[in-house]
């Protein structure tokens, strides 16, 4: 089979640059186009040079129609409105669309699901790394084993100062895993932030705390706190290539699948699908 022709949208971003560099050294995929918004400073620059991966002979462009012509898939770590618009384009053209973007609203997710029902092959996850997706299974297991009456679940995350959404997509993914383990809907038990006179912790709540600062790539702790003991399950991302590797694996996997909405749990064969 021919190498999969991938369009990286947001090619000048932190993840976009990581993806361009990894595509260059990954068998089975090729960079078809690198896209940024009109007016972006990166337009016209060589995508490989921008990514620190050497000259590729392919400039960052703003023309999405030209970029998608002849492409097999879109890799998208951008912003919610962009991901929704790209999902519709993927549906029109029957493309693979790997969505790493976090911070999507329920309406955004519904629009993305519609696109998957109309011909797009979408893999969406708040975290594309193998480690976090394995962690989600461990969290579900622990939440099932530890009684809600005694063990309070708190999810703490820290990211770099540039991150624009909170809680992180990963924290929410882990929250869904914990809720699944307890047989409840996260929406019914989540406490997304706390301030002022909050009152005592509601029984069965799943709480979130978000820290922002410096260059932290991504750290997540799921804490099971009981009287007299505390279990903590932790993941620390040390390099953005763990997310990019997962995204490329997802693209190649989805190429062989029918239209639909998939998660990294599906790609990695780890467990039942859950929201990301
Ligand atoms: N699922 C996962 O494993 C991971 C997910 N993420 C998520 O990925 C997203 C991006 O993260 P990060 O790379 O750090 O962010 P950056 O801001 O560094 O990069 C995003 C890039 O996308 C560009 N972009 C946005 N909209 C468009 C558009 N319509 N057309 C072309 N380019 C566009 C931005 O341009 P501009 O600045 O002009 O808007 C920017 O260059 C975030 O939601 C983050 O949470 C990050 C890491 C891993
Ligand atoms: O914005 C980031 O950087 C990251 N975002 C994702 C998230 O919201 O969980 C994944 C990773 O933690 C890095």
CSV table of C-alpha atoms and ligand atoms in Angstrom, one decimal:
chain,number,residue,atom,x,y,z
A,1,UNK,CA,0.0,0.0,0.0
A,2,UNK,CA,1.2,3.5,-0.7
A,3,UNK,CA,2.4,5.7,2.1
A,4,UNK,CA,-0.5,7.5,3.8
A,5,UNK,CA,-0.5,11.2,2.7
A,6,UNK,CA,-1.1,13.3,5.8
A,7,UNK,CA,-2.1,17.0,6.1
A,8,UNK,CA,-0.9,18.5,9.4
A,9,UNK,CA,-3.1,21.5,10.3
A,10,UNK,CA,-1.6,23.8,12.9
A,11,UNK,CA,1.9,22.8,11.5
A,12,UNK,CA,3.6,25.7,13.3
A,13,UNK,CA,2.2,24.8,16.7
A,14,UNK,CA,3.9,22.8,19.5
A,15,UNK,CA,2.3,19.6,18.4
A,16,UNK,CA,2.3,20.5,14.7
A,17,UNK,CA,6.1,20.8,14.6
A,18,UNK,CA,6.5,17.6,16.6
A,19,UNK,CA,4.2,15.8,14.1
A,20,UNK,CA,6.1,17.1,11.0
A,21,UNK,CA,9.4,15.9,12.5
A,22,UNK,CA,8.0,12.5,13.4
A,23,UNK,CA,6.3,12.0,10.0
A,24,UNK,CA,9.7,12.5,8.3
A,25,UNK,CA,11.1,9.5,10.2
A,26,UNK,CA,8.1,7.2,10.2
A,27,UNK,CA,7.5,4.5,7.6
A,28,UNK,CA,4.1,4.3,6.0
A,29,UNK,CA,3.3,8.0,6.2
A,30,UNK,CA,4.3,11.1,4.2
A,31,UNK,CA,3.7,14.8,4.8
A,32,UNK,CA,1.3,15.9,2.0
A,33,UNK,CA,0.7,19.4,3.3
A,34,UNK,CA,1.3,21.7,6.3
A,35,UNK,CA,-1.3,24.3,7.0
A,36,UNK,CA,-1.6,27.3,9.2
A,37,UNK,CA,-4.1,30.2,9.4
A,38,UNK,CA,-4.0,33.0,6.9
A,39,UNK,CA,-1.8,35.7,8.3
A,40,UNK,CA,0.3,33.2,10.4
A,41,UNK,CA,4.0,34.1,10.6
A,42,UNK,CA,5.0,30.6,9.5
A,43,UNK,CA,3.3,30.8,6.1
A,44,UNK,CA,5.8,30.2,3.3
A,45,UNK,CA,8.5,28.7,5.6
A,46,UNK,CA,9.7,25.2,5.0
A,47,UNK,CA,7.7,22.9,7.3
A,48,UNK,CA,10.8,20.7,8.0
A,49,UNK,CA,13.0,23.6,8.9
A,50,UNK,CA,10.3,25.0,11.2
A,51,UNK,CA,10.1,21.6,12.9
A,52,UNK,CA,13.8,21.5,13.4
A,53,UNK,CA,13.9,18.4,11.1
A,54,UNK,CA,15.8,19.7,8.2
A,55,UNK,CA,14.7,20.9,4.7
A,56,UNK,CA,11.6,19.1,3.4
A,57,UNK,CA,10.9,21.2,0.3
A,58,UNK,CA,7.3,21.7,1.5
A,59,UNK,CA,6.1,25.2,2.6
A,60,UNK,CA,3.5,25.9,5.2
A,61,UNK,CA,0.4,27.1,3.4
A,62,UNK,CA,-3.0,28.6,4.1
A,63,UNK,CA,-5.1,27.0,1.3
A,64,UNK,CA,-6.9,24.1,2.9
A,65,UNK,CA,-8.6,23.1,-0.3
A,66,UNK,CA,-5.2,22.7,-2.0
A,67,UNK,CA,-3.9,20.9,1.0
A,68,UNK,CA,-6.7,18.3,1.1
A,69,UNK,CA,-6.6,17.6,-2.6
A,70,UNK,CA,-5.1,14.1,-2.9
A,71,UNK,CA,-4.7,13.6,0.8
A,72,UNK,CA,-5.6,10.5,2.8
A,73,UNK,CA,-5.8,12.0,6.2
A,74,UNK,CA,-5.7,15.1,8.5
A,75,UNK,CA,-3.8,15.3,11.7
A,76,UNK,CA,-5.3,18.0,13.8
A,77,UNK,CA,-4.0,19.4,17.1
A,78,UNK,CA,-5.5,22.9,16.8
A,79,UNK,CA,-8.6,24.4,18.4
A,80,UNK,CA,-12.2,23.2,18.9
A,81,UNK,CA,-13.8,25.4,16.1
A,82,UNK,CA,-11.1,24.3,13.7
A,83,UNK,CA,-11.6,20.6,14.5
A,84,UNK,CA,-15.3,20.8,14.0
A,85,UNK,CA,-14.8,22.5,10.6
A,86,UNK,CA,-12.2,19.9,9.6
A,87,UNK,CA,-14.4,17.0,10.6
A,88,UNK,CA,-17.0,18.2,8.1
A,89,UNK,CA,-14.3,18.4,5.4
A,90,UNK,CA,-13.2,14.9,6.3
A,91,UNK,CA,-16.8,13.7,6.0
A,92,UNK,CA,-17.1,15.2,2.5
A,93,UNK,CA,-14.0,13.6,1.3
A,94,UNK,CA,-14.1,10.3,3.3
A,95,UNK,CA,-10.8,11.1,4.9
A,96,UNK,CA,-9.2,9.9,8.1
A,97,UNK,CA,-9.2,12.7,10.7
A,98,UNK,CA,-7.1,12.3,13.9
A,99,UNK,CA,-8.3,14.9,16.4
A,100,UNK,CA,-6.0,15.6,19.4
A,101,UNK,CA,-7.6,19.0,20.1
A,102,UNK,CA,-9.0,19.3,23.7
A,103,UNK,CA,-11.4,21.7,25.2
A,104,UNK,CA,-14.3,20.8,22.9
A,105,UNK,CA,-17.8,21.6,24.1
A,106,UNK,CA,-20.7,19.1,24.1
A,107,UNK,CA,-21.9,20.8,20.9
A,108,UNK,CA,-18.5,20.5,19.3
A,109,UNK,CA,-18.4,16.8,20.1
A,110,UNK,CA,-21.9,16.3,18.7
A,111,UNK,CA,-20.9,18.0,15.4
A,112,UNK,CA,-17.7,15.8,15.3
A,113,UNK,CA,-19.9,12.7,15.9
A,114,UNK,CA,-22.2,13.8,13.1
A,115,UNK,CA,-19.3,14.1,10.7
A,116,UNK,CA,-18.2,10.5,11.6
A,117,UNK,CA,-21.8,9.4,10.7
A,118,UNK,CA,-21.4,11.1,7.4
A,119,UNK,CA,-18.3,9.5,6.1
A,120,UNK,CA,-15.3,10.7,8.1
A,121,UNK,CA,-13.0,8.1,9.8
A,122,UNK,CA,-12.3,10.0,13.0
A,123,UNK,CA,-10.1,9.1,15.9
A,124,UNK,CA,-10.4,11.6,18.8
A,125,UNK,CA,-8.7,11.4,22.2
A,126,UNK,CA,-7.7,13.8,24.8
A,127,UNK,CA,-4.4,12.0,25.0
A,128,UNK,CA,-2.8,9.9,22.3
A,129,UNK,CA,0.0,8.3,24.4
A,130,UNK,CA,0.1,4.6,25.1
A,131,UNK,CA,0.9,5.4,28.8
A,132,UNK,CA,-2.1,7.5,29.5
A,133,UNK,CA,-4.5,5.1,27.7
A,134,UNK,CA,-3.1,2.2,29.7
A,135,UNK,CA,-3.5,4.4,32.9
A,136,UNK,CA,-7.2,4.9,32.0
A,137,UNK,CA,-7.7,1.2,32.3
A,138,UNK,CA,-5.8,1.0,35.6
A,139,UNK,CA,-7.9,3.9,37.0
A,140,UNK,CA,-11.1,2.2,36.0
A,141,UNK,CA,-9.9,-1.0,37.7
A,142,UNK,CA,-9.0,0.9,40.9
A,143,UNK,CA,-12.2,2.8,40.9
A,144,UNK,CA,-14.2,-0.4,40.6
A,145,UNK,CA,-12.2,-2.1,43.4
A,146,UNK,CA,-12.1,0.7,46.0
A,147,UNK,CA,-15.5,1.5,47.6
A,148,UNK,CA,-16.8,5.0,46.8
A,149,UNK,CA,-17.9,5.3,50.5
A,150,UNK,CA,-14.3,5.2,51.7
A,151,UNK,CA,-12.1,6.4,48.8
A,152,UNK,CA,-12.4,10.0,47.4
A,153,UNK,CA,-11.2,10.4,43.8
A,154,UNK,CA,-9.3,13.6,42.9
A,155,UNK,CA,-7.5,14.2,39.6
A,156,UNK,CA,-4.7,16.8,39.5
A,157,UNK,CA,-2.9,17.9,36.4
A,158,UNK,CA,-0.2,20.4,35.5
A,159,UNK,CA,0.7,21.8,32.1
A,160,UNK,CA,2.8,24.6,30.5
A,161,UNK,CA,1.8,28.2,30.8
A,162,UNK,CA,0.5,28.4,27.2
A,163,UNK,CA,-2.3,25.8,27.7
A,164,UNK,CA,-5.8,27.4,27.1
A,165,UNK,CA,-8.2,24.8,28.4
A,166,UNK,CA,-8.9,23.3,31.8
A,167,UNK,CA,-9.3,20.7,33.1
A,168,UNK,CA,-7.1,19.0,30.5
A,169,UNK,CA,-8.6,16.6,28.0
A,170,UNK,CA,-6.5,13.9,29.7
A,171,UNK,CA,-7.9,14.7,33.2
A,172,UNK,CA,-11.4,14.4,31.8
A,173,UNK,CA,-10.6,11.1,30.0
A,174,UNK,CA,-9.3,9.8,33.4
A,175,UNK,CA,-12.3,11.2,35.1
A,176,UNK,CA,-14.6,9.2,32.7
A,177,UNK,CA,-12.5,6.1,33.4
A,178,UNK,CA,-12.9,6.6,37.1
A,179,UNK,CA,-16.7,7.2,36.7
A,180,UNK,CA,-17.0,4.1,34.5
A,181,UNK,CA,-15.3,2.0,37.2
A,182,UNK,CA,-17.9,3.3,39.7
A,183,UNK,CA,-20.8,2.8,37.3
A,184,UNK,CA,-21.8,6.5,37.3
A,185,UNK,CA,-21.8,9.3,34.7
A,186,UNK,CA,-18.9,11.7,35.2
A,187,UNK,CA,-21.3,14.6,34.6
A,188,UNK,CA,-23.3,13.6,37.7
A,189,UNK,CA,-20.4,13.6,40.1
A,190,UNK,CA,-17.7,15.9,38.7
A,191,UNK,CA,-16.4,18.9,40.7
A,192,UNK,CA,-14.4,20.8,38.1
A,193,UNK,CA,-13.1,23.5,40.4
A,194,UNK,CA,-13.4,24.8,43.9
A,195,UNK,CA,-13.4,28.3,45.4
A,196,UNK,CA,-14.7,30.0,48.5
A,197,UNK,CA,-16.9,28.4,51.1
A,198,UNK,CA,-17.5,25.2,49.2
A,199,UNK,CA,-19.0,23.1,52.0
A,200,UNK,CA,-17.7,19.6,52.7
A,201,UNK,CA,-16.8,17.3,49.9
A,202,UNK,CA,-19.9,15.6,48.4
A,203,UNK,CA,-19.8,11.8,48.8
A,204,UNK,CA,-18.9,10.1,45.6
A,205,UNK,CA,-17.6,13.3,43.9
A,206,UNK,CA,-14.7,13.1,41.4
A,207,UNK,CA,-12.7,16.4,41.8
A,208,UNK,CA,-10.3,18.1,39.5
A,209,UNK,CA,-7.5,20.6,40.0
A,210,UNK,CA,-5.5,22.3,37.2
A,211,UNK,CA,-2.1,23.9,37.6
A,212,UNK,CA,-0.4,25.9,34.9
A,213,UNK,CA,3.2,27.1,34.6
A,214,UNK,CA,6.5,26.9,32.9
A,215,UNK,CA,7.2,24.3,30.2
A,216,UNK,CA,5.5,21.2,31.8
A,217,UNK,CA,4.4,19.0,28.9
A,218,UNK,CA,1.7,17.2,30.9
A,219,UNK,CA,1.5,15.6,34.3
A,220,UNK,CA,-1.6,13.8,35.6
A,221,UNK,CA,-2.3,12.2,39.0
A,222,UNK,CA,-5.4,10.2,40.0
A,223,UNK,CA,-5.6,10.1,43.8
A,224,UNK,CA,-7.7,7.7,45.7
A,225,UNK,CA,-7.8,9.2,49.2
A,226,UNK,CA,-9.2,7.2,52.2
A,227,UNK,CA,-8.9,7.4,56.0
A,228,UNK,CA,-5.4,6.2,56.7
A,229,UNK,CA,-4.2,5.5,53.1
A,230,UNK,CA,-3.8,7.1,49.7
A,231,UNK,CA,-3.3,5.5,46.3
A,232,UNK,CA,-1.9,7.6,43.5
A,233,UNK,CA,-1.6,6.7,39.9
A,234,UNK,CA,0.6,9.1,37.9
A,235,UNK,CA,1.6,9.8,34.3
A,236,UNK,CA,4.4,12.2,33.4
A,237,UNK,CA,4.8,13.2,29.7
A,238,UNK,CA,8.5,14.0,29.1
A,239,UNK,CA,8.3,14.5,25.3
A,240,UNK,CA,5.5,15.5,22.9
A,241,UNK,CA,6.6,12.8,20.5
A,242,UNK,CA,4.6,10.3,22.7
A,243,UNK,CA,1.4,12.1,21.5
A,244,UNK,CA,2.6,12.4,17.9
A,245,UNK,CA,3.5,8.7,17.8
A,246,UNK,CA,0.0,7.8,18.9
A,247,UNK,CA,-1.6,10.1,16.4
A,248,UNK,CA,0.3,8.5,13.5
A,249,UNK,CA,-0.6,5.1,14.7
A,250,UNK,CA,-4.2,6.2,14.9
A,251,UNK,CA,-4.1,7.5,11.3
A,252,UNK,CA,-2.7,4.2,9.9
A,253,UNK,CA,-5.2,2.2,12.0
A,254,UNK,CA,-8.2,4.3,10.8
A,255,UNK,CA,-7.2,4.0,7.2
A,256,UNK,CA,-8.3,0.4,7.4
A,257,UNK,CA,-11.6,1.1,9.1
A,258,UNK,CA,-15.0,2.1,8.0
A,259,UNK,CA,-16.3,5.6,8.7
A,260,UNK,CA,-17.0,6.2,12.4
A,261,UNK,CA,-15.9,7.8,15.6
A,262,UNK,CA,-13.1,5.9,17.4
A,263,UNK,CA,-10.9,6.5,20.4
A,264,UNK,CA,-7.3,5.6,21.2
A,265,UNK,CA,-8.7,2.8,23.3
A,266,UNK,CA,-10.0,1.3,20.1
A,267,UNK,CA,-6.7,1.9,18.3
A,268,UNK,CA,-4.6,0.3,21.0
A,269,UNK,CA,-7.1,-2.5,21.7
A,270,UNK,CA,-7.1,-1.6,25.4
A,271,UNK,CA,-10.8,-1.7,26.4
A,272,UNK,CA,-14.3,-0.4,25.7
A,273,UNK,CA,-14.6,3.0,24.0
A,274,UNK,CA,-15.0,6.1,26.2
A,275,UNK,CA,-15.1,9.8,25.7
A,276,UNK,CA,-11.8,11.6,25.4
B,1,LIG,N1,-4.6,14.6,22.5
B,1,LIG,C1,-3.3,14.7,22.8
B,1,LIG,O1,-2.6,13.7,22.9
B,1,LIG,C2,-2.8,16.1,22.9
B,1,LIG,C3,-3.6,17.1,22.7
B,1,LIG,N2,-3.1,18.4,22.7
B,1,LIG,C4,-4.0,19.4,22.3
B,1,LIG,O2,-3.7,19.9,21.0
B,1,LIG,C5,-4.1,21.2,20.8
B,1,LIG,C6,-2.9,22.0,20.3
B,1,LIG,O3,-1.9,22.1,21.3
B,1,LIG,P1,-0.5,22.8,21.0
B,1,LIG,O4,0.1,22.2,19.8
B,1,LIG,O5,0.2,22.9,22.3
B,1,LIG,O6,-1.1,24.3,20.6
B,1,LIG,P2,-0.4,25.4,19.7
B,1,LIG,O7,-1.2,26.7,20.0
B,1,LIG,O8,1.1,25.4,19.9
B,1,LIG,O9,-0.7,24.9,18.2
B,1,LIG,C7,-2.0,25.0,17.6
B,1,LIG,C8,-1.7,25.5,16.2
B,1,LIG,O10,-2.9,25.3,15.4
B,1,LIG,C9,-3.1,26.5,14.7
B,1,LIG,N3,-4.5,26.6,14.2
B,1,LIG,C10,-5.6,26.8,15.0
B,1,LIG,N4,-6.7,26.9,14.2
B,1,LIG,C11,-6.2,26.8,12.9
B,1,LIG,C12,-6.8,26.8,11.6
B,1,LIG,N5,-8.2,27.0,11.5
B,1,LIG,N6,-6.1,26.7,10.5
B,1,LIG,C13,-4.7,26.5,10.6
B,1,LIG,N7,-4.1,26.5,11.8
B,1,LIG,C14,-4.8,26.6,12.9
B,1,LIG,C15,-2.7,27.6,15.7
B,1,LIG,O11,-2.6,28.8,15.1
B,1,LIG,P3,-3.0,30.2,15.9
B,1,LIG,O12,-2.0,30.2,17.0
B,1,LIG,O13,-2.9,31.2,14.9
B,1,LIG,O14,-4.4,29.9,16.4
B,1,LIG,C16,-1.4,27.0,16.2
B,1,LIG,O15,-0.3,27.2,15.4
B,1,LIG,C17,-4.6,21.7,22.2
B,1,LIG,O16,-6.0,21.5,22.3
B,1,LIG,C18,-4.0,20.7,23.2
B,1,LIG,O17,-4.6,20.5,24.4
B,1,LIG,C19,-1.8,18.7,22.9
B,1,LIG,C20,-0.9,17.6,23.1
B,1,LIG,C21,-1.3,16.2,23.1
B,2,LIG,O1,-2.1,21.2,25.8
B,2,LIG,C1,-1.3,20.3,26.0
B,2,LIG,O2,-0.1,20.5,25.9
B,2,LIG,C2,-1.7,18.9,26.2
B,2,LIG,N1,-3.0,18.7,26.1
B,2,LIG,C3,-3.6,17.4,26.2
B,2,LIG,C4,-4.7,17.5,27.4
B,2,LIG,O3,-5.4,18.5,27.4
B,2,LIG,O4,-4.7,16.6,28.2
B,2,LIG,C5,-2.7,16.3,26.3
B,2,LIG,C6,-1.4,16.6,27.0
B,2,LIG,O5,-1.6,16.5,28.4
B,2,LIG,C7,-0.8,17.9,26.6
